[in-house]
Coordinates of C-alpha atoms in Angstrom, one line a residue:
M29 CA -30.1 -41.1 -46.7
N30 CA -32.7 -40.8 -44.0
P31 CA -33.7 -37.2 -43.5
S32 CA -36.6 -36.4 -41.2
V33 CA -38.4 -34.6 -44.0
F34 CA -37.8 -35.4 -47.7
D35 CA -38.0 -32.6 -50.3
V36 CA -40.1 -34.8 -52.6
A37 CA -42.0 -38.1 -52.2
V38 CA -42.9 -39.8 -55.5
I39 CA -45.8 -42.3 -54.9
G40 CA -45.6 -45.2 -57.4
G41 CA -42.7 -46.9 -59.0
G42 CA -44.0 -47.4 -62.5
V43 CA -42.3 -46.0 -65.5
V44 CA -43.6 -42.5 -65.0
G45 CA -42.8 -42.6 -61.3
C46 CA -39.2 -43.7 -62.0
A47 CA -38.7 -41.0 -64.6
V48 CA -40.2 -38.3 -62.3
F49 CA -38.0 -39.5 -59.4
R50 CA -34.9 -39.3 -61.6
R51 CA -35.7 -35.8 -62.7
F52 CA -36.3 -34.4 -59.2
C53 CA -33.1 -36.0 -58.0
L54 CA -31.2 -34.4 -60.8
M55 CA -32.8 -31.1 -59.8
G56 CA -31.2 -31.4 -56.4
A57 CA -34.2 -32.5 -54.3
K58 CA -33.8 -35.0 -51.5
S59 CA -36.3 -37.4 -53.1
V60 CA -37.8 -40.8 -52.1
L61 CA -39.7 -43.2 -54.3
L62 CA -42.4 -45.2 -52.6
E63 CA -43.6 -48.4 -54.2
K64 CA -46.1 -50.8 -52.7
G65 CA -44.7 -53.8 -54.6
G66 CA -41.5 -55.6 -54.1
D67 CA -39.8 -53.8 -57.0
I68 CA -40.4 -51.1 -59.5
L69 CA -42.9 -51.9 -62.3
S70 CA -45.0 -54.1 -60.0
G71 CA -48.2 -52.5 -61.3
A72 CA -49.5 -51.5 -64.7
S73 CA -46.0 -50.7 -66.1
K74 CA -44.9 -54.3 -66.1
A75 CA -47.2 -55.3 -69.0
N76 CA -47.2 -53.3 -72.2
S77 CA -46.2 -53.6 -75.9
A78 CA -42.7 -52.1 -75.3
L79 CA -42.9 -49.7 -78.2
L80 CA -41.4 -46.2 -78.4
H81 CA -43.8 -44.0 -80.3
T82 CA -43.2 -40.9 -82.4
G83 CA -46.6 -39.4 -81.5
F84 CA -47.7 -39.6 -85.1
D85 CA -51.3 -40.5 -84.1
A86 CA -51.5 -38.6 -80.8
P87 CA -54.3 -36.0 -80.4
P88 CA -52.9 -32.8 -82.0
G89 CA -52.1 -30.0 -79.6
S90 CA -52.5 -32.3 -76.6
L91 CA -50.4 -32.5 -73.5
E92 CA -49.9 -36.2 -74.3
L93 CA -48.3 -35.3 -77.7
E94 CA -46.1 -32.7 -76.0
C95 CA -44.8 -35.2 -73.5
M96 CA -44.4 -38.0 -76.0
R97 CA -42.3 -35.9 -78.3
A98 CA -40.1 -34.7 -75.4
G99 CA -39.8 -38.2 -74.0
Y100 CA -38.9 -39.6 -77.4
R101 CA -36.2 -37.1 -77.9
E102 CA -34.7 -37.6 -74.4
F103 CA -34.8 -41.3 -74.7
F104 CA -32.6 -41.2 -77.8
E105 CA -30.3 -38.7 -76.1
L106 CA -29.8 -41.2 -73.2
K107 CA -29.8 -44.5 -75.1
D108 CA -26.1 -44.5 -75.8
K109 CA -25.1 -42.9 -72.5
L110 CA -26.7 -45.4 -70.2
P111 CA -27.0 -47.5 -72.6
L112 CA -30.5 -48.5 -73.4
P113 CA -31.4 -51.1 -76.1
V114 CA -33.5 -49.9 -79.0
L115 CA -34.5 -51.6 -82.3
Q116 CA -35.3 -48.9 -84.8
S117 CA -37.6 -51.1 -86.9
G118 CA -40.1 -48.6 -88.2
A119 CA -43.8 -49.4 -88.5
F120 CA -46.6 -49.8 -91.1
V121 CA -50.2 -49.0 -90.5
V122 CA -51.8 -51.5 -92.8
A123 CA -55.2 -51.1 -94.6
W124 CA -57.1 -54.3 -95.3
T125 CA -60.4 -52.8 -96.5
E126 CA -61.4 -50.0 -98.8
E127 CA -62.7 -48.1 -95.7
Q128 CA -59.3 -48.4 -94.0
L129 CA -57.5 -47.4 -97.2
A130 CA -59.6 -44.2 -97.3
A131 CA -58.5 -43.4 -93.8
L132 CA -54.8 -43.5 -94.6
P133 CA -54.5 -39.9 -95.9
G134 CA -56.0 -38.6 -92.7
I135 CA -53.4 -40.6 -90.7
V136 CA -50.6 -39.0 -92.7
G137 CA -52.1 -35.5 -92.3
Q138 CA -52.4 -35.9 -88.5
A139 CA -48.8 -37.1 -88.3
H140 CA -47.6 -34.1 -90.2
R141 CA -49.6 -31.8 -88.0
N142 CA -47.9 -33.5 -85.1
G143 CA -44.5 -32.7 -86.5
V144 CA -43.7 -36.2 -87.6
M145 CA -42.8 -35.3 -91.2
D146 CA -41.3 -38.6 -92.4
V147 CA -44.6 -40.4 -92.3
A148 CA -45.9 -41.3 -95.8
Q149 CA -48.5 -43.4 -97.5
V150 CA -47.2 -46.3 -99.6
E151 CA -48.7 -48.7 -102.0
A152 CA -49.3 -52.4 -101.3
G153 CA -46.3 -53.4 -103.4
V154 CA -43.9 -51.4 -101.2
L155 CA -45.4 -52.9 -98.1
Y156 CA -45.0 -56.5 -99.4
R157 CA -41.4 -55.9 -100.5
H158 CA -40.6 -54.9 -96.9
E159 CA -42.9 -57.5 -95.3
P160 CA -43.2 -60.5 -97.6
A161 CA -44.8 -62.8 -94.9
L162 CA -47.9 -60.7 -94.5
G163 CA -51.2 -62.3 -95.6
A164 CA -52.7 -61.5 -98.9
G165 CA -55.1 -58.7 -99.4
A166 CA -53.4 -55.6 -97.9
L167 CA -54.4 -52.6 -100.0
G168 CA -51.8 -50.1 -98.8
A169 CA -50.2 -48.7 -95.7
V170 CA -48.8 -45.7 -93.9
Q171 CA -45.0 -46.0 -93.2
V172 CA -43.8 -44.6 -89.9
P173 CA -40.0 -44.9 -89.9
G174 CA -39.4 -43.6 -86.4
E175 CA -41.4 -46.2 -84.4
S176 CA -39.1 -48.3 -82.4
I177 CA -38.9 -51.4 -80.1
I178 CA -37.3 -51.0 -76.7
D179 CA -36.9 -52.9 -73.4
A180 CA -39.8 -51.7 -71.3
W181 CA -38.2 -53.0 -68.1
T182 CA -34.6 -51.9 -68.3
A183 CA -35.4 -48.3 -69.3
P184 CA -37.4 -47.5 -66.1
L185 CA -34.8 -49.4 -64.1
A186 CA -32.2 -47.1 -65.6
Y187 CA -34.2 -44.0 -64.6
F188 CA -34.7 -45.3 -61.1
L189 CA -31.0 -46.4 -60.5
Q190 CA -29.8 -43.1 -61.9
G191 CA -32.0 -41.2 -59.4
L192 CA -30.4 -43.3 -56.6
K193 CA -26.9 -42.5 -57.9
H194 CA -27.8 -38.8 -57.6
G195 CA -28.9 -38.9 -54.0
G196 CA -32.4 -40.5 -54.1
A197 CA -33.9 -43.0 -51.7
H198 CA -36.5 -45.7 -52.1
R199 CA -38.8 -47.9 -50.1
F200 CA -40.3 -51.0 -51.6
R201 CA -43.3 -52.8 -50.1
C202 CA -44.4 -49.3 -49.0
E203 CA -48.1 -48.8 -49.6
V204 CA -49.4 -45.3 -48.9
R205 CA -52.7 -45.5 -47.0
G206 CA -53.3 -42.0 -45.9
A207 CA -52.0 -38.4 -46.2
S208 CA -52.3 -35.2 -44.2
F209 CA -50.8 -31.7 -44.7
D210 CA -49.8 -29.3 -41.9
G211 CA -49.1 -26.3 -44.1
S212 CA -45.4 -27.0 -44.6
A213 CA -45.1 -30.7 -45.2
W214 CA -47.1 -33.8 -45.9
S215 CA -47.3 -36.8 -43.6
L216 CA -47.8 -40.0 -45.5
Q217 CA -49.1 -43.0 -43.6
S218 CA -47.7 -46.2 -45.1
T219 CA -47.1 -49.9 -44.4
R220 CA -43.4 -48.8 -43.7
G221 CA -44.4 -46.1 -41.2
E222 CA -44.7 -42.4 -41.6
I223 CA -42.9 -40.6 -44.4
R224 CA -42.8 -36.8 -44.4
A225 CA -42.2 -34.7 -47.5
R226 CA -42.6 -31.1 -48.6
L227 CA -43.8 -32.0 -52.0
V228 CA -45.8 -35.1 -53.0
I229 CA -46.1 -36.3 -56.6
N230 CA -48.8 -38.8 -57.1
C231 CA -47.7 -41.3 -59.8
A232 CA -49.7 -44.2 -58.4
G233 CA -51.2 -45.3 -61.7
L234 CA -54.1 -47.6 -61.1
Q235 CA -54.5 -46.3 -57.6
G236 CA -54.0 -42.7 -58.6
D237 CA -57.5 -41.5 -57.8
I238 CA -57.5 -43.4 -54.5
V239 CA -54.3 -41.7 -53.4
D240 CA -55.7 -38.3 -54.4
G241 CA -58.8 -39.1 -52.4
F242 CA -56.8 -39.2 -49.2
W243 CA -57.1 -35.4 -49.0
H244 CA -59.6 -34.1 -51.6
E245 CA -62.2 -35.2 -54.1
P246 CA -60.2 -36.6 -57.0
G247 CA -60.6 -34.9 -60.4
F248 CA -60.7 -38.2 -62.3
Q249 CA -61.7 -41.8 -61.9
I250 CA -59.6 -44.7 -63.0
K251 CA -61.4 -47.2 -65.3
P252 CA -59.0 -50.1 -65.7
R253 CA -58.7 -51.4 -69.3
K254 CA -57.2 -54.9 -69.7
G255 CA -55.0 -55.8 -72.6
Q256 CA -54.0 -59.4 -73.3
F257 CA -50.9 -60.4 -75.3
L258 CA -49.5 -63.5 -76.9
I259 CA -45.8 -64.2 -77.1
F260 CA -44.6 -66.5 -79.9
D261 CA -41.4 -68.5 -79.8
K262 CA -38.2 -66.8 -80.9
P263 CA -38.0 -68.3 -84.4
A264 CA -41.3 -66.5 -85.2
S265 CA -39.5 -63.1 -85.0
K266 CA -38.0 -63.8 -88.4
L267 CA -41.5 -63.3 -90.0
L268 CA -41.4 -59.5 -89.5
N269 CA -39.1 -56.6 -90.1
A270 CA -41.3 -53.7 -89.0
I271 CA -44.1 -53.2 -86.4
I272 CA -47.4 -53.9 -88.0
L273 CA -50.2 -51.6 -86.7
P274 CA -53.9 -51.6 -87.5
V275 CA -55.9 -48.6 -88.8
P276 CA -57.4 -47.4 -85.5
T277 CA -61.1 -47.1 -84.8
P278 CA -62.9 -44.5 -82.6
T279 CA -62.8 -47.0 -79.7
T280 CA -59.5 -48.9 -80.0
K281 CA -56.1 -48.8 -81.6
G282 CA -56.5 -52.5 -82.4
V283 CA -54.2 -55.4 -82.5
L284 CA -50.5 -55.1 -83.5
L285 CA -47.7 -57.5 -84.3
T286 CA -44.1 -56.8 -83.5
R287 CA -40.8 -58.3 -82.6
T288 CA -39.6 -57.8 -79.0
I289 CA -36.2 -56.7 -77.9
F290 CA -35.9 -60.2 -76.4
G291 CA -36.2 -61.9 -79.8
N292 CA -39.8 -63.1 -79.6
L293 CA -42.9 -62.1 -81.6
L294 CA -45.7 -60.3 -79.8
L295 CA -49.4 -60.2 -80.8
G296 CA -52.0 -58.0 -79.0
P297 CA -53.5 -56.4 -77.1
T298 CA -57.2 -56.9 -76.5
A299 CA -59.2 -54.1 -75.0
E300 CA -61.5 -55.1 -72.2
E301 CA -63.0 -53.0 -69.5
Q302 CA -63.0 -54.3 -65.9
E303 CA -63.5 -53.2 -62.3
D304 CA -60.6 -55.1 -60.7
R305 CA -57.5 -52.9 -60.4
E306 CA -55.2 -55.6 -59.0
R307 CA -55.4 -58.6 -61.3
A308 CA -55.4 -59.0 -65.0
E309 CA -56.5 -62.6 -65.8
V310 CA -55.7 -64.2 -69.2
A311 CA -58.7 -65.8 -70.8
G312 CA -58.9 -68.5 -73.4
P313 CA -61.7 -67.1 -75.7
Q314 CA -60.0 -63.8 -76.1
L315 CA -56.6 -65.4 -76.7
N316 CA -58.2 -67.7 -79.4
D317 CA -59.6 -64.5 -81.0
L318 CA -56.1 -63.0 -80.9
I319 CA -54.6 -66.0 -82.6
E320 CA -57.2 -65.9 -85.3
K321 CA -56.6 -62.2 -86.0
G322 CA -52.8 -62.8 -86.0
R323 CA -53.1 -65.6 -88.5
R324 CA -55.1 -63.4 -90.9
I325 CA -52.3 -60.8 -90.7
L326 CA -49.4 -63.3 -90.7
P327 CA -50.5 -66.7 -91.9
R328 CA -47.3 -68.5 -91.0
L329 CA -48.0 -67.9 -87.3
A330 CA -49.7 -71.2 -87.5
D331 CA -46.2 -72.8 -87.7
Y332 CA -45.0 -71.4 -84.4
S333 CA -45.7 -72.1 -80.8
V334 CA -47.1 -69.7 -78.3
T335 CA -44.5 -69.4 -75.6
A336 CA -46.4 -67.3 -73.1
T337 CA -49.2 -64.9 -72.5
Y338 CA -49.6 -61.9 -70.3
A339 CA -52.2 -59.4 -69.5
G340 CA -51.9 -55.8 -68.2
L341 CA -54.1 -53.1 -67.0
R342 CA -54.0 -49.6 -68.5
T343 CA -54.7 -46.6 -66.4
A344 CA -57.6 -45.3 -68.5
T345 CA -60.0 -42.7 -67.1
E346 CA -63.4 -41.3 -68.1
K347 CA -61.6 -39.0 -70.5
K348 CA -59.1 -39.9 -73.3
E349 CA -56.4 -37.6 -72.1
Y350 CA -53.7 -37.3 -69.5
R351 CA -55.0 -36.0 -66.1
I352 CA -52.1 -34.0 -64.7
S353 CA -52.9 -31.4 -62.1
H354 CA -50.9 -29.3 -59.7
Y355 CA -51.9 -27.7 -56.4
P356 CA -49.2 -25.2 -55.3
D357 CA -50.9 -24.2 -52.1
K358 CA -51.0 -27.8 -51.0
Q359 CA -47.5 -28.7 -52.4
W360 CA -49.0 -31.6 -54.4
I361 CA -48.8 -32.8 -58.0
T362 CA -51.0 -35.5 -59.5
V363 CA -50.0 -37.4 -62.6
G364 CA -53.1 -39.5 -63.6
G365 CA -54.6 -41.2 -66.6
I366 CA -51.3 -42.0 -68.2
R367 CA -52.4 -44.6 -70.7
S368 CA -50.4 -46.9 -73.0
T369 CA -48.2 -44.1 -74.3
G370 CA -46.6 -43.7 -70.8
L371 CA -43.5 -45.7 -71.7
T372 CA -42.7 -43.1 -74.4
S373 CA -43.9 -40.0 -72.6
A374 CA -42.4 -40.7 -69.1
L375 CA -39.3 -38.7 -69.6
G376 CA -41.3 -35.9 -71.2
I377 CA -43.8 -35.9 -68.3
A378 CA -40.9 -35.5 -65.9
Q379 CA -39.7 -32.5 -67.9
Y380 CA -43.2 -31.1 -67.8
L381 CA -43.3 -31.4 -64.0
E382 CA -40.0 -29.7 -63.6
K383 CA -41.3 -26.8 -65.7
T384 CA -44.6 -26.8 -63.7
Y385 CA -42.7 -26.8 -60.4
D386 CA -40.4 -23.9 -61.4
E387 CA -43.3 -21.8 -62.7
A388 CA -46.0 -22.5 -60.1
F389 CA -44.5 -23.5 -56.8
A390 CA -42.6 -21.6 -54.2
P391 CA -39.1 -23.0 -53.8
L392 CA -39.2 -26.0 -51.6
F393 CA -35.6 -27.1 -52.0
P394 CA -32.3 -25.6 -53.3
R395 CA -32.0 -26.1 -57.0
R396 CA -28.7 -27.1 -58.6
P397 CA -27.5 -27.0 -62.2
M398 CA -28.0 -30.3 -64.1
P399 CA -25.1 -32.5 -62.9
E400 CA -22.9 -34.7 -65.0
L401 CA -24.9 -37.9 -65.2
I402 CA -23.7 -40.9 -63.3
R403 CA -24.2 -44.1 -65.3
P404 CA -25.7 -47.0 -63.4
E405 CA -24.9 -50.7 -64.1
L406 CA -27.7 -52.1 -66.2
P407 CA -28.6 -55.7 -67.3
R408 CA -27.9 -56.7 -70.9
L409 CA -31.1 -58.4 -72.1
S410 CA -31.5 -57.4 -75.7
E411 CA -31.1 -60.2 -78.3
Y412 CA -29.9 -57.6 -80.7
S413 CA -26.8 -56.7 -78.8
T414 CA -24.1 -58.6 -76.9
R415 CA -25.5 -60.6 -74.0
D416 CA -23.6 -61.5 -70.9
Y417 CA -23.5 -65.2 -71.8
A418 CA -21.1 -64.2 -74.7
R419 CA -18.7 -62.5 -72.3
A420 CA -16.0 -64.1 -70.2
G421 CA -16.3 -64.8 -66.5
N422 CA -20.1 -64.9 -66.4
G423 CA -20.4 -67.9 -64.1
G424 CA -22.2 -70.1 -66.6
I425 CA -25.7 -70.1 -68.0
I426 CA -28.4 -70.8 -65.4
C427 CA -31.5 -70.3 -67.5
H428 CA -30.9 -71.8 -71.0
C429 CA -34.2 -70.7 -72.5
E430 CA -33.3 -67.0 -72.1
R431 CA -29.6 -67.6 -71.7
V432 CA -29.4 -65.9 -68.3
T433 CA -26.0 -66.2 -66.6
L434 CA -25.1 -66.5 -62.9
R435 CA -23.6 -63.0 -63.2
D436 CA -26.9 -61.7 -64.6
I437 CA -28.7 -62.9 -61.5
R438 CA -26.1 -61.8 -59.0
S439 CA -25.9 -58.4 -60.6
A440 CA -29.6 -57.9 -60.0
L441 CA -29.4 -59.2 -56.4
D442 CA -26.4 -57.0 -55.6
S443 CA -27.5 -53.8 -57.3
D444 CA -28.0 -50.4 -55.5
A445 CA -31.6 -51.3 -54.9
P446 CA -32.1 -55.1 -55.3
P447 CA -35.6 -56.5 -56.0
E448 CA -37.5 -57.7 -53.0
C449 CA -39.7 -60.1 -54.9
L450 CA -39.3 -62.9 -57.5
G451 CA -41.2 -60.9 -60.1
G452 CA -38.6 -58.1 -59.9
L453 CA -35.7 -60.6 -60.3
R454 CA -37.5 -62.0 -63.4
R455 CA -37.9 -58.7 -65.0
R456 CA -34.4 -57.6 -64.3
S457 CA -32.7 -60.7 -65.6
R458 CA -35.4 -62.7 -67.6
V459 CA -34.6 -65.8 -65.5
L460 CA -37.6 -68.2 -65.3
M461 CA -39.3 -66.4 -68.2
G462 CA -38.4 -68.8 -71.0
R463 CA -40.5 -71.3 -72.8
C464 CA -40.0 -74.0 -70.1
N465 CA -41.3 -71.5 -67.5
G466 CA -38.5 -72.4 -65.1
F467 CA -38.9 -76.2 -65.3
F468 CA -35.2 -76.7 -65.8
C469 CA -33.6 -73.8 -63.9
S470 CA -35.9 -73.1 -61.0
H471 CA -34.1 -75.4 -58.6
R472 CA -30.8 -73.6 -59.3
V473 CA -32.4 -70.2 -59.0
A474 CA -33.9 -71.2 -55.6
E475 CA -30.4 -72.1 -54.4
I476 CA -29.0 -68.7 -55.6
V477 CA -31.9 -66.6 -54.2
G478 CA -32.1 -68.4 -50.8
D479 CA -34.5 -66.8 -48.4
R480 CA -34.3 -63.3 -49.9
F481 CA -38.0 -63.2 -51.1
D482 CA -41.3 -63.9 -49.3
D483 CA -42.6 -65.0 -52.7
A484 CA -39.8 -67.4 -53.6
P485 CA -40.8 -70.5 -55.5
A486 CA -42.2 -73.2 -53.2
P487 CA -43.7 -76.7 -53.6
R488 CA -47.1 -76.5 -55.3
E489 CA -50.2 -76.9 -53.3
T490 CA -53.5 -77.9 -54.8
G491 CA -57.0 -76.8 -53.8
A492 CA -59.3 -73.9 -54.3
G493 CA -57.6 -70.6 -54.6
K494 CA -54.1 -72.0 -54.5
T495 CA -51.6 -71.8 -57.4
G496 CA -48.5 -73.1 -55.6
A497 CA -46.4 -70.3 -57.0
G498 CA -46.0 -68.3 -53.8
K499 CA -47.4 -64.8 -53.3
N500 CA -47.5 -61.6 -55.4
E501 CA -45.9 -61.7 -58.9
A502 CA -44.3 -65.2 -58.8
G503 CA -47.4 -66.9 -60.0
T504 CA -49.4 -64.1 -61.7
P505 CA -51.0 -65.1 -65.0
E506 CA -49.5 -62.0 -66.7
E507 CA -46.1 -63.7 -66.7
R508 CA -46.8 -67.3 -67.6
A509 CA -48.2 -69.2 -70.5
P510 CA -51.8 -70.5 -70.2
G511 CA -51.8 -74.1 -68.9
R512 CA -48.3 -73.8 -67.5
Q513 CA -48.1 -74.5 -63.8
P514 CA -45.9 -71.9 -62.0
A515 CA -42.3 -72.6 -61.5
H516 CA -41.8 -75.4 -58.8
V517 CA -38.7 -75.2 -56.8
P518 CA -38.1 -77.8 -54.1
P519 CA -35.6 -77.2 -51.3
A520 CA -32.0 -77.9 -52.2
E521 CA -32.0 -81.3 -50.4
S522 CA -35.5 -82.3 -51.3
Q523 CA -36.1 -85.8 -52.8
E524 CA -39.6 -85.2 -53.8
E525 CA -40.8 -86.1 -57.3
W526 CA -39.9 -83.5 -60.0
P527 CA -42.4 -82.1 -60.8
P528 CA -45.0 -83.4 -58.3
P529 CA -48.1 -84.9 -59.8
V530 CA -50.9 -82.4 -60.5
P531 CA -54.6 -83.3 -60.7
L532 CA -56.1 -82.4 -64.0
E533 CA -59.2 -81.1 -62.3
G534 CA -59.1 -77.4 -62.1
R535 CA -56.1 -76.9 -64.3
P536 CA -56.2 -74.0 -66.7
P537 CA -56.0 -74.8 -70.5
R538 CA -52.6 -75.9 -71.7
R539 CA -50.8 -73.6 -74.1
P540 CA -51.2 -74.4 -77.8
F541 CA -48.4 -75.9 -79.9
F542 CA -47.7 -74.9 -83.5
G543 CA -50.9 -72.8 -83.8
E544 CA -53.2 -75.2 -82.1
P545 CA -56.1 -73.2 -80.6
F546 CA -56.7 -73.0 -76.8
G547 CA -59.0 -75.8 -75.7
E548 CA -59.9 -78.0 -72.8
P549 CA -57.3 -79.5 -70.5
A550 CA -55.7 -82.6 -72.0
A551 CA -54.4 -85.7 -70.4
V552 CA -50.8 -85.2 -69.3
P553 CA -48.5 -88.3 -69.4
A554 CA -46.7 -89.1 -66.2
R555 CA -43.1 -87.9 -66.0
P556 CA -40.3 -89.8 -64.4
S557 CA -38.7 -88.2 -61.4
R558 CA -36.0 -85.9 -62.4
L559 CA -33.9 -86.9 -59.5
S560 CA -34.2 -90.6 -60.2
A561 CA -33.7 -90.3 -64.0

């Protein structure tokens, strides 16, 4: 589809942008999704805790709560139709001090005011019967049965692909750099040329205020907040049954522990203010502090290895609320300040925008009744359901750490909108994301990928400012363990040493093993050449 003027242009391919794009495609609009990265989820949405929230602790009466509740309901309506993996584990908000224990009745009361009526306070004995591996000293908890664990990457992919199935278009590597309105349509200046659209919906996340600034004084300012996470090896997931949440403070919701849909155990996040909107660096001191907090909650974490770390940026603003505005006379909608609850609320935000458009805007495109939904082909990544490696005809396992098959990789590359960067392929298949960080499978992946990506793995270079992982997401610290060098993939016929020798000087700290704290770089014994072994 290549109309001269689109009905709707959605700027930003994060989880909210994908959900909004899907909704307007279903409404009948000729819609296009514009994403400056090489795939959806290239910005803030690629790094979060992957939890589906009930809204039990959201601000009562807020737009955030309204969208969270609507998004939660629609997710469960869609999960079996698409299907989308979900682990309905429930959660406990655990009190470790008398002050925290005194706060529990207020948490229950707020949950009930928010319509989450199955939330209840429980005694420590109930908590320990459910979570026997918790450290000693918990005084009580609030049980939240409806909190769930989901796949934070496949769900937005489903929204995006379903939008395409219903007539949508997309442009990756399309950064919007200017906008002008002639009274009937917008002209968006981008790195992929001019895009014209009658209605623009700004879902640009960390760049949201900048995009609004193309045509007026933005009504909010993005103040990035970094969160760092630790991923423990898969056997550690046996330590927990439910999500373990802290009693929140006025400034932070604190550190949580949860299983992931991929079978790991997650600890985090930190909460750190920063100015940089592009990079979220992992840092040893904060990770050491996370490990210490995690061990106090779950002492047996000391027995398990940290597989990876990542850091993400949340789209916080100067106010602790969603910043959604609409301008009917300008045919523009802004969706800003969608914080960590955006994964839950995305579908609800899309519903809210549909209602806003119907009530406040002159008709800009012919509406149609909600069609019968076309089901897109989605990856099978959940460790709690049947993976592709257990199905016949999969072509064999390429990535043994994450049990990714040849068919998994080819399905991602042959989809209706294949990724245009290595980071997108990783998120769509989990290839190169296991505990070896691609050491064993990267050569085979390079053969499969060929020259599709500008940021394909390449031989490592050393020197100031060089990581050797290629450009963009391939070597970002969000997606690799501290101390691990990025995946090194020589050409298919290369006879170079595997891996090439790396000077210790300038290397980041190695990842800890079996609870060892992060420290200074250690001597690394020489490895024999893989090709000569």
